[in-house]
Amino acid sequence: MITIDKDKDENQPLNKKARSLADIAKWGKITAVFLIITGSLSALSAIVTLLGAIPGVLLIISGVMLMRSAKAAAALQEGLEENAEENMLAHYASFIKMQFFYAASSVVLGILAFILVVIFAVIGIMAYYSTDTYDTPDSYYYENDPVFE
């Protein structure tokens, strides 16, 4: 009989912990690669300012920590290392910390960008209203003594 239930695999019965470790090992590595690539692109695109490159560097470090956690999960699943569980949890804790720092730096940079946009808008509006062309927009082209008549 064919069933859709993934939990009951007749060839290789897995318990819940083993399935979770397999998922962490598989998807952790894939996600880590994407985090490292995204962080690299972010850091390279913001290389002009050191402040803009900080989130990219944090994503790279986060990806490396997730990759180490995924490798430790694979080692724990296969039973290769004695302290694989401790390594997995330690690297995952570092990953969570890096994600917090990334989120905090993104919020700070977003607030700074908003403040800069408001400041530049106010400066632009003030510059517009302080020019003579606001009262007479054609005063530059039409002088008191026109040359061409």
Backbone as ProteinMPNN parsed JSONL, in Angstrom:
{"seq_chain_A": "MITIDKDKDENQPLNKKARSLADIAKWGKITAVFLIITGSLSALSAIVTLLGAIPGVLLIISGVMLMRSAKAAAALQEGLEENAEENMLAHYASFIKMQFFYAASSVVLGILAFILVVIFAVIGIMAYYSTDTYDTPDSYYYENDPVFE", "coords_chain_A": {"N_chain_A": [[0.829, -1.162, 0.0], [0.543, 2.223, -0.785], [1.566, 5.102, 0.84], [1.223, 8.526, 1.797], [2.453, 9.575, 3.922], [5.352, 10.845, 5.257], [6.679, 10.153, 7.518], [6.69, 7.444, 7.939], [8.794, 5.523, 6.733], [9.597, 2.629, 5.194], [12.006, 1.491, 4.44], [14.113, 2.688, 5.862], [13.779, 3.331, 8.976], [13.461, 6.271, 10.806], [13.979, 8.122, 13.742], [12.544, 10.991, 15.392], [14.536, 12.784, 16.249], [16.74, 12.066, 14.683], [15.789, 12.682, 12.113], [15.504, 15.429, 12.402], [18.178, 16.176, 12.826], [19.213, 15.434, 10.344], [17.851, 17.233, 8.688], [18.827, 19.668, 9.704], [21.529, 19.385, 9.069], [21.43, 19.221, 6.245], [19.827, 21.466, 5.273], [20.969, 23.482, 6.726], [23.57, 23.714, 5.691], [22.995, 24.53, 3.056], [21.625, 26.951, 3.51], [23.651, 28.327, 4.84], [25.565, 28.671, 2.823], [24.169, 30.403, 1.104], [23.888, 32.592, 2.855], [26.557, 33.365, 3.169], [27.235, 34.069, 0.53], [25.367, 36.165, 0.089], [26.186, 37.949, 2.117], [28.776, 38.51, 1.208], [28.26, 39.82, -1.23], [26.832, 41.993, -0.241], [28.767, 43.239, 1.377], [30.683, 43.884, -0.544], [29.271, 45.636, -2.191], [28.933, 47.773, -0.541], [31.442, 48.752, -0.067], [32.504, 51.243, -0.205], [31.847, 52.756, 2.016], [32.723, 52.123, 5.324], [30.847, 51.728, 7.273], [28.618, 50.799, 5.892], [29.449, 48.295, 5.113], [29.43, 46.698, 7.311], [27.004, 45.148, 7.97], [27.211, 43.213, 5.925], [29.579, 41.83, 6.523], [28.844, 40.762, 8.98], [26.85, 38.996, 8.112], [28.408, 37.178, 6.667], [30.009, 36.042, 8.706], [27.953, 34.946, 10.215], [26.971, 33.047, 8.399], [29.182, 31.321, 8.271], [29.232, 30.337, 10.898], [26.775, 29.003, 10.933], [27.298, 27.054, 9.01], [29.291, 25.563, 10.315], [27.765, 24.595, 12.429], [25.94, 23.012, 11.039], [27.655, 21.092, 9.969], [28.517, 19.898, 12.332], [26.094, 18.846, 13.146], [25.718, 16.919, 11.173], [27.881, 15.267, 11.769], [27.113, 14.44, 14.302], [24.814, 13.026, 13.682], [25.888, 10.905, 12.248], [27.471, 9.848, 14.161], [30.203, 10.324, 14.505], [31.834, 12.028, 16.056], [32.601, 12.615, 19.509], [31.938, 14.919, 20.962], [30.128, 16.255, 19.342], [27.517, 17.155, 19.61], [27.729, 19.201, 21.517], [29.397, 20.941, 20.101], [27.736, 21.552, 17.921], [25.626, 22.914, 19.182], [27.045, 25.056, 20.324], [28.063, 26.407, 18.072], [25.669, 27.029, 16.859], [24.598, 28.766, 18.745], [26.403, 30.884, 18.461], [25.733, 31.588, 15.86], [23.12, 32.543, 16.23], [23.673, 34.795, 17.814], [25.137, 36.359, 15.976], [23.143, 36.818, 14.116], [21.455, 38.441, 15.628], [23.12, 40.705, 15.967], [23.356, 41.433, 13.303], [20.683, 42.09, 12.675], [20.291, 44.211, 14.473], [22.22, 46.055, 13.567], [21.231, 46.531, 11.023], [18.801, 47.789, 11.593], [19.746, 50.114, 12.871], [21.237, 51.275, 10.77], [19.155, 51.673, 8.962], [17.615, 53.586, 10.331], [19.501, 55.679, 10.449], [19.762, 56.193, 7.689], [17.175, 57.094, 7.088], [17.096, 59.426, 8.638], [19.123, 60.906, 7.363], [17.949, 61.241, 4.808], [15.757, 62.839, 5.465], [17.12, 65.115, 6.466], [18.537, 65.964, 4.153], [16.372, 66.514, 2.495], [15.158, 68.64, 3.861], [17.25, 70.516, 3.706], [17.329, 70.853, 0.925], [14.759, 71.948, 0.445], [14.947, 74.301, 1.939], [17.031, 75.558, 0.524], [15.795, 75.942, -1.917], [13.733, 77.764, -1.294], [15.249, 79.936, -0.509], [16.366, 81.1, -2.716], [16.485, 83.585, -5.382], [15.021, 82.978, -7.586], [12.701, 81.871, -6.822], [10.763, 83.839, -6.317], [10.64, 85.271, -8.781], [10.621, 83.409, -11.382], [11.73, 83.614, -13.957], [13.809, 85.417, -13.905], [16.491, 85.067, -14.411], [16.753, 84.667, -17.151], [15.482, 86.837, -18.336], [16.667, 89.796, -18.302], [17.069, 93.189, -17.094], [17.926, 94.7, -19.215], [17.516, 93.449, -22.077], [19.332, 91.583, -24.522], [18.672, 90.505, -27.006], [16.257, 91.633, -29.149]], "CA_chain_A": [[0.0, 0.0, 0.0], [1.307, 3.466, -0.901], [1.103, 6.15, 1.742], [1.829, 9.844, 1.601], [3.089, 9.932, 5.18], [6.805, 10.78, 5.172], [7.237, 9.664, 8.777], [6.764, 5.989, 7.935], [9.608, 5.019, 5.644], [9.83, 1.227, 5.523], [13.395, 1.107, 4.186], [15.009, 3.188, 6.891], [13.003, 4.063, 9.97], [14.204, 7.303, 11.515], [13.234, 8.772, 14.798], [12.37, 12.428, 15.184], [15.826, 13.456, 16.444], [17.583, 11.789, 13.526], [15.254, 13.482, 10.992], [15.84, 16.831, 12.661], [19.608, 16.337, 12.559], [19.411, 15.369, 8.892], [17.379, 18.51, 8.142], [19.783, 20.713, 10.097], [22.753, 19.198, 8.29], [21.18, 19.514, 4.825], [19.365, 22.838, 5.04], [21.927, 24.388, 7.345], [24.657, 23.953, 4.735], [22.462, 25.314, 1.936], [21.361, 28.302, 4.004], [24.937, 28.946, 5.152], [26.173, 29.1, 1.563], [23.449, 31.599, 0.659], [24.238, 33.698, 3.75], [27.919, 33.802, 2.852], [27.174, 34.765, -0.764], [24.652, 37.431, 0.299], [27.055, 38.814, 2.893], [29.874, 38.956, 0.348], [27.731, 40.823, -2.156], [26.492, 43.179, 0.541], [30.005, 43.899, 1.794], [31.33, 44.45, -1.724], [28.503, 46.761, -2.704], [29.052, 48.876, 0.408], [32.858, 48.876, 0.272], [32.846, 52.664, -0.167], [31.768, 53.18, 3.411], [32.935, 51.03, 6.276], [29.591, 51.533, 7.99], [27.729, 49.994, 5.06], [29.969, 46.935, 4.951], [29.291, 45.948, 8.563], [26.017, 44.063, 7.873], [27.71, 42.147, 5.048], [30.562, 41.04, 7.278], [28.093, 39.992, 9.973], [26.199, 37.879, 7.409], [29.432, 36.177, 6.349], [30.331, 35.343, 9.96], [26.767, 34.161, 10.543], [26.962, 31.889, 7.504], [30.247, 30.394, 8.684], [28.786, 29.675, 12.136], [25.718, 28.047, 10.579], [27.938, 25.937, 8.312], [29.914, 24.726, 11.34], [26.691, 23.925, 13.163], [25.404, 21.973, 10.164], [28.647, 20.009, 9.906], [28.471, 19.2, 13.618], [24.859, 18.047, 13.145], [25.979, 15.742, 10.334], [28.769, 14.386, 12.528], [26.313, 13.867, 15.384], [23.91, 12.044, 13.081], [26.671, 9.732, 11.868], [28.153, 9.347, 15.349], [31.643, 10.38, 14.284], [32.542, 12.752, 17.109], [32.002, 12.501, 20.83], [31.404, 16.199, 21.407], [29.478, 16.883, 18.198], [26.318, 17.865, 20.055], [28.157, 20.453, 22.14], [29.876, 21.809, 19.021], [26.583, 22.009, 17.15], [24.908, 23.922, 19.958], [27.904, 26.236, 20.491], [28.082, 27.137, 16.798], [24.326, 27.574, 16.627], [24.477, 29.93, 19.622], [27.146, 31.96, 17.796], [24.92, 31.985, 14.713], [22.006, 33.36, 16.734], [24.243, 36.081, 18.224], [25.462, 37.122, 14.775], [21.873, 37.259, 13.531], [21.012, 39.579, 16.423], [23.94, 41.868, 15.625], [22.982, 41.831, 11.944], [19.385, 42.764, 12.742], [20.47, 45.495, 15.165], [22.94, 46.988, 12.688], [20.32, 46.904, 9.935], [17.849, 48.77, 12.127], [20.481, 51.368, 13.084], [21.522, 51.862, 9.462], [17.891, 52.151, 8.405], [17.263, 54.841, 11.014], [20.436, 56.695, 9.971], [19.411, 56.537, 6.309], [15.955, 57.899, 7.132], [17.465, 60.749, 9.151], [19.849, 61.601, 6.297], [16.996, 61.629, 3.769], [14.996, 63.988, 5.987], [18.024, 66.267, 6.519], [18.778, 66.451, 2.794], [15.123, 67.094, 1.994], [15.004, 69.953, 4.495], [18.255, 71.393, 3.105], [16.871, 71.164, -0.427], [13.608, 72.856, 0.522], [15.454, 75.599, 2.393], [17.791, 76.158, -0.568], [14.835, 76.37, -2.939], [13.026, 78.958, -0.841], [16.157, 81.053, -0.276], [16.857, 81.64, -3.987], [15.698, 84.655, -5.983], [14.175, 82.458, -8.652], [11.403, 81.47, -6.271], [9.82, 84.935, -6.528], [10.521, 85.515, -10.218], [11.321, 82.257, -11.951], [12.405, 83.897, -15.22], [14.688, 86.562, -13.745], [17.803, 84.773, -14.965], [16.71, 84.768, -18.604], [15.012, 88.153, -18.75], [17.313, 90.837, -17.522], [16.5, 94.508, -17.289], [18.322, 95.179, -20.539], [17.667, 92.259, -22.918], [20.239, 91.729, -25.659], [17.968, 90.153, -28.237], [14.896, 92.135, -29.273]], "C_chain_A": [[0.885, 1.24, 0.0], [0.703, 4.499, 0.026], [1.849, 7.444, 1.445], [2.622, 10.259, 2.826], [4.6, 9.748, 5.073], [7.417, 10.163, 6.425], [7.428, 8.15, 8.769], [7.493, 5.512, 6.686], [10.013, 3.594, 6.0], [11.287, 0.826, 5.349], [14.323, 1.523, 5.322], [14.201, 3.985, 7.908], [13.9, 5.032, 10.75], [13.349, 7.853, 12.639], [13.243, 10.277, 14.556], [13.697, 13.178, 15.316], [16.728, 13.255, 15.231], [17.113, 12.579, 12.307], [15.603, 14.952, 11.169], [17.32, 17.094, 12.402], [19.914, 16.293, 11.068], [18.972, 16.678, 8.237], [18.33, 19.649, 8.482], [21.052, 20.599, 9.26], [22.552, 19.612, 6.838], [20.862, 20.99, 4.612], [20.28, 23.866, 5.692], [23.07, 24.72, 6.405], [24.187, 24.818, 3.565], [22.241, 26.762, 2.358], [22.663, 29.028, 4.306], [25.626, 29.449, 3.886], [25.494, 30.367, 1.056], [23.745, 32.805, 1.553], [25.627, 34.244, 3.446], [27.944, 34.565, 1.536], [26.499, 36.121, -0.615], [25.508, 38.413, 1.084], [28.215, 39.35, 2.073], [29.41, 40.034, -0.615], [27.385, 42.115, -1.429], [27.74, 43.942, 0.959], [30.709, 44.539, 0.607], [30.576, 45.658, -2.265], [28.614, 47.976, -1.793], [30.5, 49.118, 0.805], [33.281, 50.34, 0.378], [32.833, 53.17, 1.27], [31.933, 51.962, 4.301], [31.643, 50.704, 7.007], [28.622, 50.657, 7.197], [28.176, 48.555, 4.905], [29.773, 46.078, 6.195], [28.22, 44.863, 8.481], [26.474, 42.912, 6.978], [28.692, 41.241, 5.756], [29.851, 40.185, 8.331], [27.358, 38.815, 9.327], [27.207, 36.788, 7.053], [29.778, 35.369, 7.591], [29.174, 34.45, 10.374], [26.681, 32.907, 9.685], [28.009, 30.859, 7.873], [29.828, 29.636, 9.947], [27.685, 28.652, 11.855], [26.294, 26.836, 9.852], [28.612, 25.0, 9.314], [28.873, 23.956, 12.145], [26.103, 22.787, 12.33], [26.374, 20.793, 10.048], [28.674, 19.21, 11.211], [27.205, 18.354, 13.721], [25.031, 16.791, 12.296], [26.883, 14.751, 11.061], [28.027, 13.721, 13.677], [25.38, 12.786, 14.852], [24.653, 10.752, 12.735], [27.435, 9.134, 13.047], [29.659, 9.371, 15.245], [32.411, 11.023, 15.435], [31.82, 12.599, 18.436], [31.308, 13.793, 21.259], [30.708, 16.956, 20.278], [28.24, 17.669, 18.622], [26.673, 19.201, 20.707], [28.649, 21.45, 21.093], [28.72, 22.389, 18.218], [25.856, 23.127, 17.893], [25.74, 25.193, 20.151], [27.935, 27.071, 19.212], [26.71, 27.734, 16.486], [24.084, 28.801, 17.513], [25.232, 31.126, 19.035], [26.385, 32.48, 16.584], [23.782, 32.903, 15.146], [22.517, 34.743, 17.163], [24.558, 36.948, 17.014], [24.191, 37.62, 14.086], [21.301, 38.447, 14.296], [21.796, 40.836, 16.06], [23.627, 42.367, 14.215], [21.66, 42.597, 11.953], [19.515, 44.134, 13.4], [21.191, 46.5, 14.269], [22.073, 47.413, 11.512], [19.307, 47.943, 10.386], [18.537, 50.125, 12.311], [20.782, 52.042, 11.75], [20.261, 52.364, 8.779], [17.453, 53.465, 9.021], [18.182, 55.969, 10.557], [20.118, 57.131, 8.545], [18.158, 57.403, 6.269], [16.26, 59.317, 7.607], [18.206, 61.552, 8.084], [18.918, 62.055, 5.18], [16.194, 62.844, 4.223], [15.868, 65.237, 6.015], [18.259, 66.835, 5.122], [17.521, 67.046, 2.178], [14.903, 68.482, 2.579], [16.008, 70.946, 3.912], [17.837, 71.799, 1.691], [15.702, 72.134, -0.438], [14.056, 74.245, 0.965], [16.239, 76.301, 1.292], [16.857, 76.662, -1.656], [14.158, 77.676, -2.53], [13.955, 80.152, -0.606], [16.707, 81.647, -1.572], [15.934, 82.727, -4.504], [14.727, 84.116, -7.023], [12.829, 81.984, -8.126], [10.364, 82.559, -6.504], [9.578, 85.193, -8.007], [11.29, 84.417, -10.938], [12.083, 82.561, -13.224], [13.397, 85.038, -15.106], [16.077, 86.306, -14.313], [17.824, 85.003, -16.473], [16.304, 86.156, -19.098], [15.604, 89.206, -17.836], [16.618, 92.17, -17.773], [16.786, 95.047, -18.688], [18.515, 93.983, -21.477], [18.535, 92.55, -24.151], [19.49, 91.491, -26.972], [16.565, 90.706, -28.207], [14.507, 92.226, -30.704]], "O_chain_A": [[1.88, 1.287, 0.723], [-0.502, 4.746, 0.009], [2.958, 7.438, 0.912], [3.394, 11.216, 2.761], [5.081, 8.641, 4.83], [8.557, 9.699, 6.391], [8.252, 7.63, 9.522], [6.862, 5.141, 5.696], [10.698, 3.375, 6.999], [11.763, -0.081, 6.031], [15.225, 0.772, 5.693], [13.964, 5.178, 7.72], [14.947, 4.654, 11.276], [12.138, 8.023, 12.491], [13.879, 10.764, 13.621], [13.948, 14.117, 14.561], [17.406, 14.189, 14.803], [17.935, 13.092, 11.547], [15.954, 15.637, 10.208], [17.676, 18.121, 11.824], [20.774, 17.029, 10.584], [19.643, 17.176, 7.333], [18.607, 20.502, 7.639], [21.586, 21.606, 8.796], [23.409, 20.28, 6.26], [21.55, 21.678, 3.859], [20.347, 25.009, 5.24], [23.498, 25.872, 6.325], [24.896, 25.728, 3.136], [22.626, 27.689, 1.645], [22.77, 30.228, 4.052], [26.206, 30.535, 3.884], [26.168, 31.303, 0.626], [23.843, 33.927, 1.056], [25.84, 35.457, 3.465], [28.603, 35.6, 1.433], [26.996, 37.121, -1.133], [25.55, 39.597, 0.748], [28.598, 40.51, 2.22], [30.088, 41.045, -0.796], [27.62, 43.207, -1.948], [27.761, 45.171, 0.898], [31.274, 45.625, 0.737], [31.195, 46.606, -2.749], [28.406, 49.102, -2.244], [30.767, 49.631, 1.891], [34.307, 50.644, 0.986], [33.714, 53.925, 1.68], [31.349, 50.907, 4.053], [31.374, 49.545, 7.323], [27.888, 49.859, 7.78], [27.363, 47.683, 4.596], [29.935, 44.859, 6.138], [28.492, 43.733, 8.888], [26.154, 41.755, 7.251], [28.641, 40.021, 5.605], [30.212, 39.028, 8.546], [27.255, 37.748, 9.932], [26.889, 35.601, 7.132], [29.835, 34.141, 7.534], [29.384, 33.327, 10.832], [26.356, 31.829, 10.183], [27.756, 29.657, 7.797], [30.048, 28.429, 10.049], [27.657, 27.577, 12.454], [25.831, 25.713, 10.054], [28.518, 23.78, 9.181], [29.086, 22.796, 12.499], [25.803, 21.717, 12.862], [25.955, 19.636, 10.032], [28.835, 17.99, 11.193], [27.226, 17.274, 14.31], [24.544, 15.721, 12.661], [26.677, 13.54, 10.979], [28.286, 12.559, 13.992], [25.18, 11.756, 15.496], [24.125, 9.653, 12.902], [27.984, 8.037, 12.942], [30.332, 8.525, 15.835], [33.523, 10.6, 15.751], [30.597, 12.471, 18.487], [30.226, 13.762, 21.845], [30.709, 18.187, 20.272], [27.947, 18.724, 18.06], [26.004, 20.209, 20.478], [28.362, 22.644, 21.174], [28.722, 23.572, 17.876], [25.513, 24.155, 17.309], [25.19, 26.294, 20.142], [27.845, 28.297, 19.264], [26.614, 28.819, 15.914], [23.443, 29.76, 17.085], [24.75, 32.257, 19.105], [26.392, 33.68, 16.312], [23.514, 33.918, 14.503], [21.86, 35.751, 16.902], [24.277, 38.146, 17.022], [24.171, 38.721, 13.536], [20.728, 39.356, 13.696], [21.214, 41.904, 15.868], [23.632, 43.571, 13.96], [21.539, 43.637, 11.306], [18.917, 45.107, 12.939], [20.81, 47.669, 14.218], [22.176, 48.551, 11.053], [18.991, 48.872, 9.643], [17.979, 51.161, 11.95], [20.603, 53.252, 11.614], [20.298, 53.381, 8.087], [16.976, 54.358, 8.321], [17.722, 57.082, 10.304], [20.197, 58.318, 8.23], [18.091, 58.352, 5.489], [15.749, 60.29, 7.052], [17.95, 62.744, 7.915], [19.085, 63.157, 4.656], [15.979, 63.774, 3.446], [15.41, 66.312, 5.628], [18.188, 68.048, 4.925], [17.611, 68.002, 1.406], [14.504, 69.401, 1.863], [15.655, 72.096, 3.649], [17.978, 72.961, 1.31], [15.669, 73.053, -1.257], [13.594, 75.251, 0.426], [16.127, 77.517, 1.139], [17.11, 77.709, -2.252], [14.031, 78.591, -3.344], [13.476, 81.282, -0.513], [17.457, 82.622, -1.517], [14.763, 82.798, -4.13], [13.709, 84.749, -7.303], [11.914, 81.725, -8.908], [9.219, 82.263, -6.847], [8.431, 85.321, -8.437], [12.509, 84.512, -11.078], [13.014, 81.827, -13.555], [13.798, 85.589, -16.13], [16.775, 87.257, -14.665], [18.821, 85.488, -17.009], [16.741, 86.592, -20.163], [15.101, 89.466, -16.743], [15.686, 92.254, -18.573], [15.97, 95.766, -19.264], [19.655, 93.548, -21.639], [18.465, 93.631, -24.735], [19.683, 92.229, -27.938], [15.759, 90.319, -27.362], [13.387, 92.631, -31.015]]}, "name": "protein", "num_of_chains": 1, "seq": "MITIDKDKDENQPLNKKARSLADIAKWGKITAVFLIITGSLSALSAIVTLLGAIPGVLLIISGVMLMRSAKAAAALQEGLEENAEENMLAHYASFIKMQFFYAASSVVLGILAFILVVIFAVIGIMAYYSTDTYDTPDSYYYENDPVFE"}
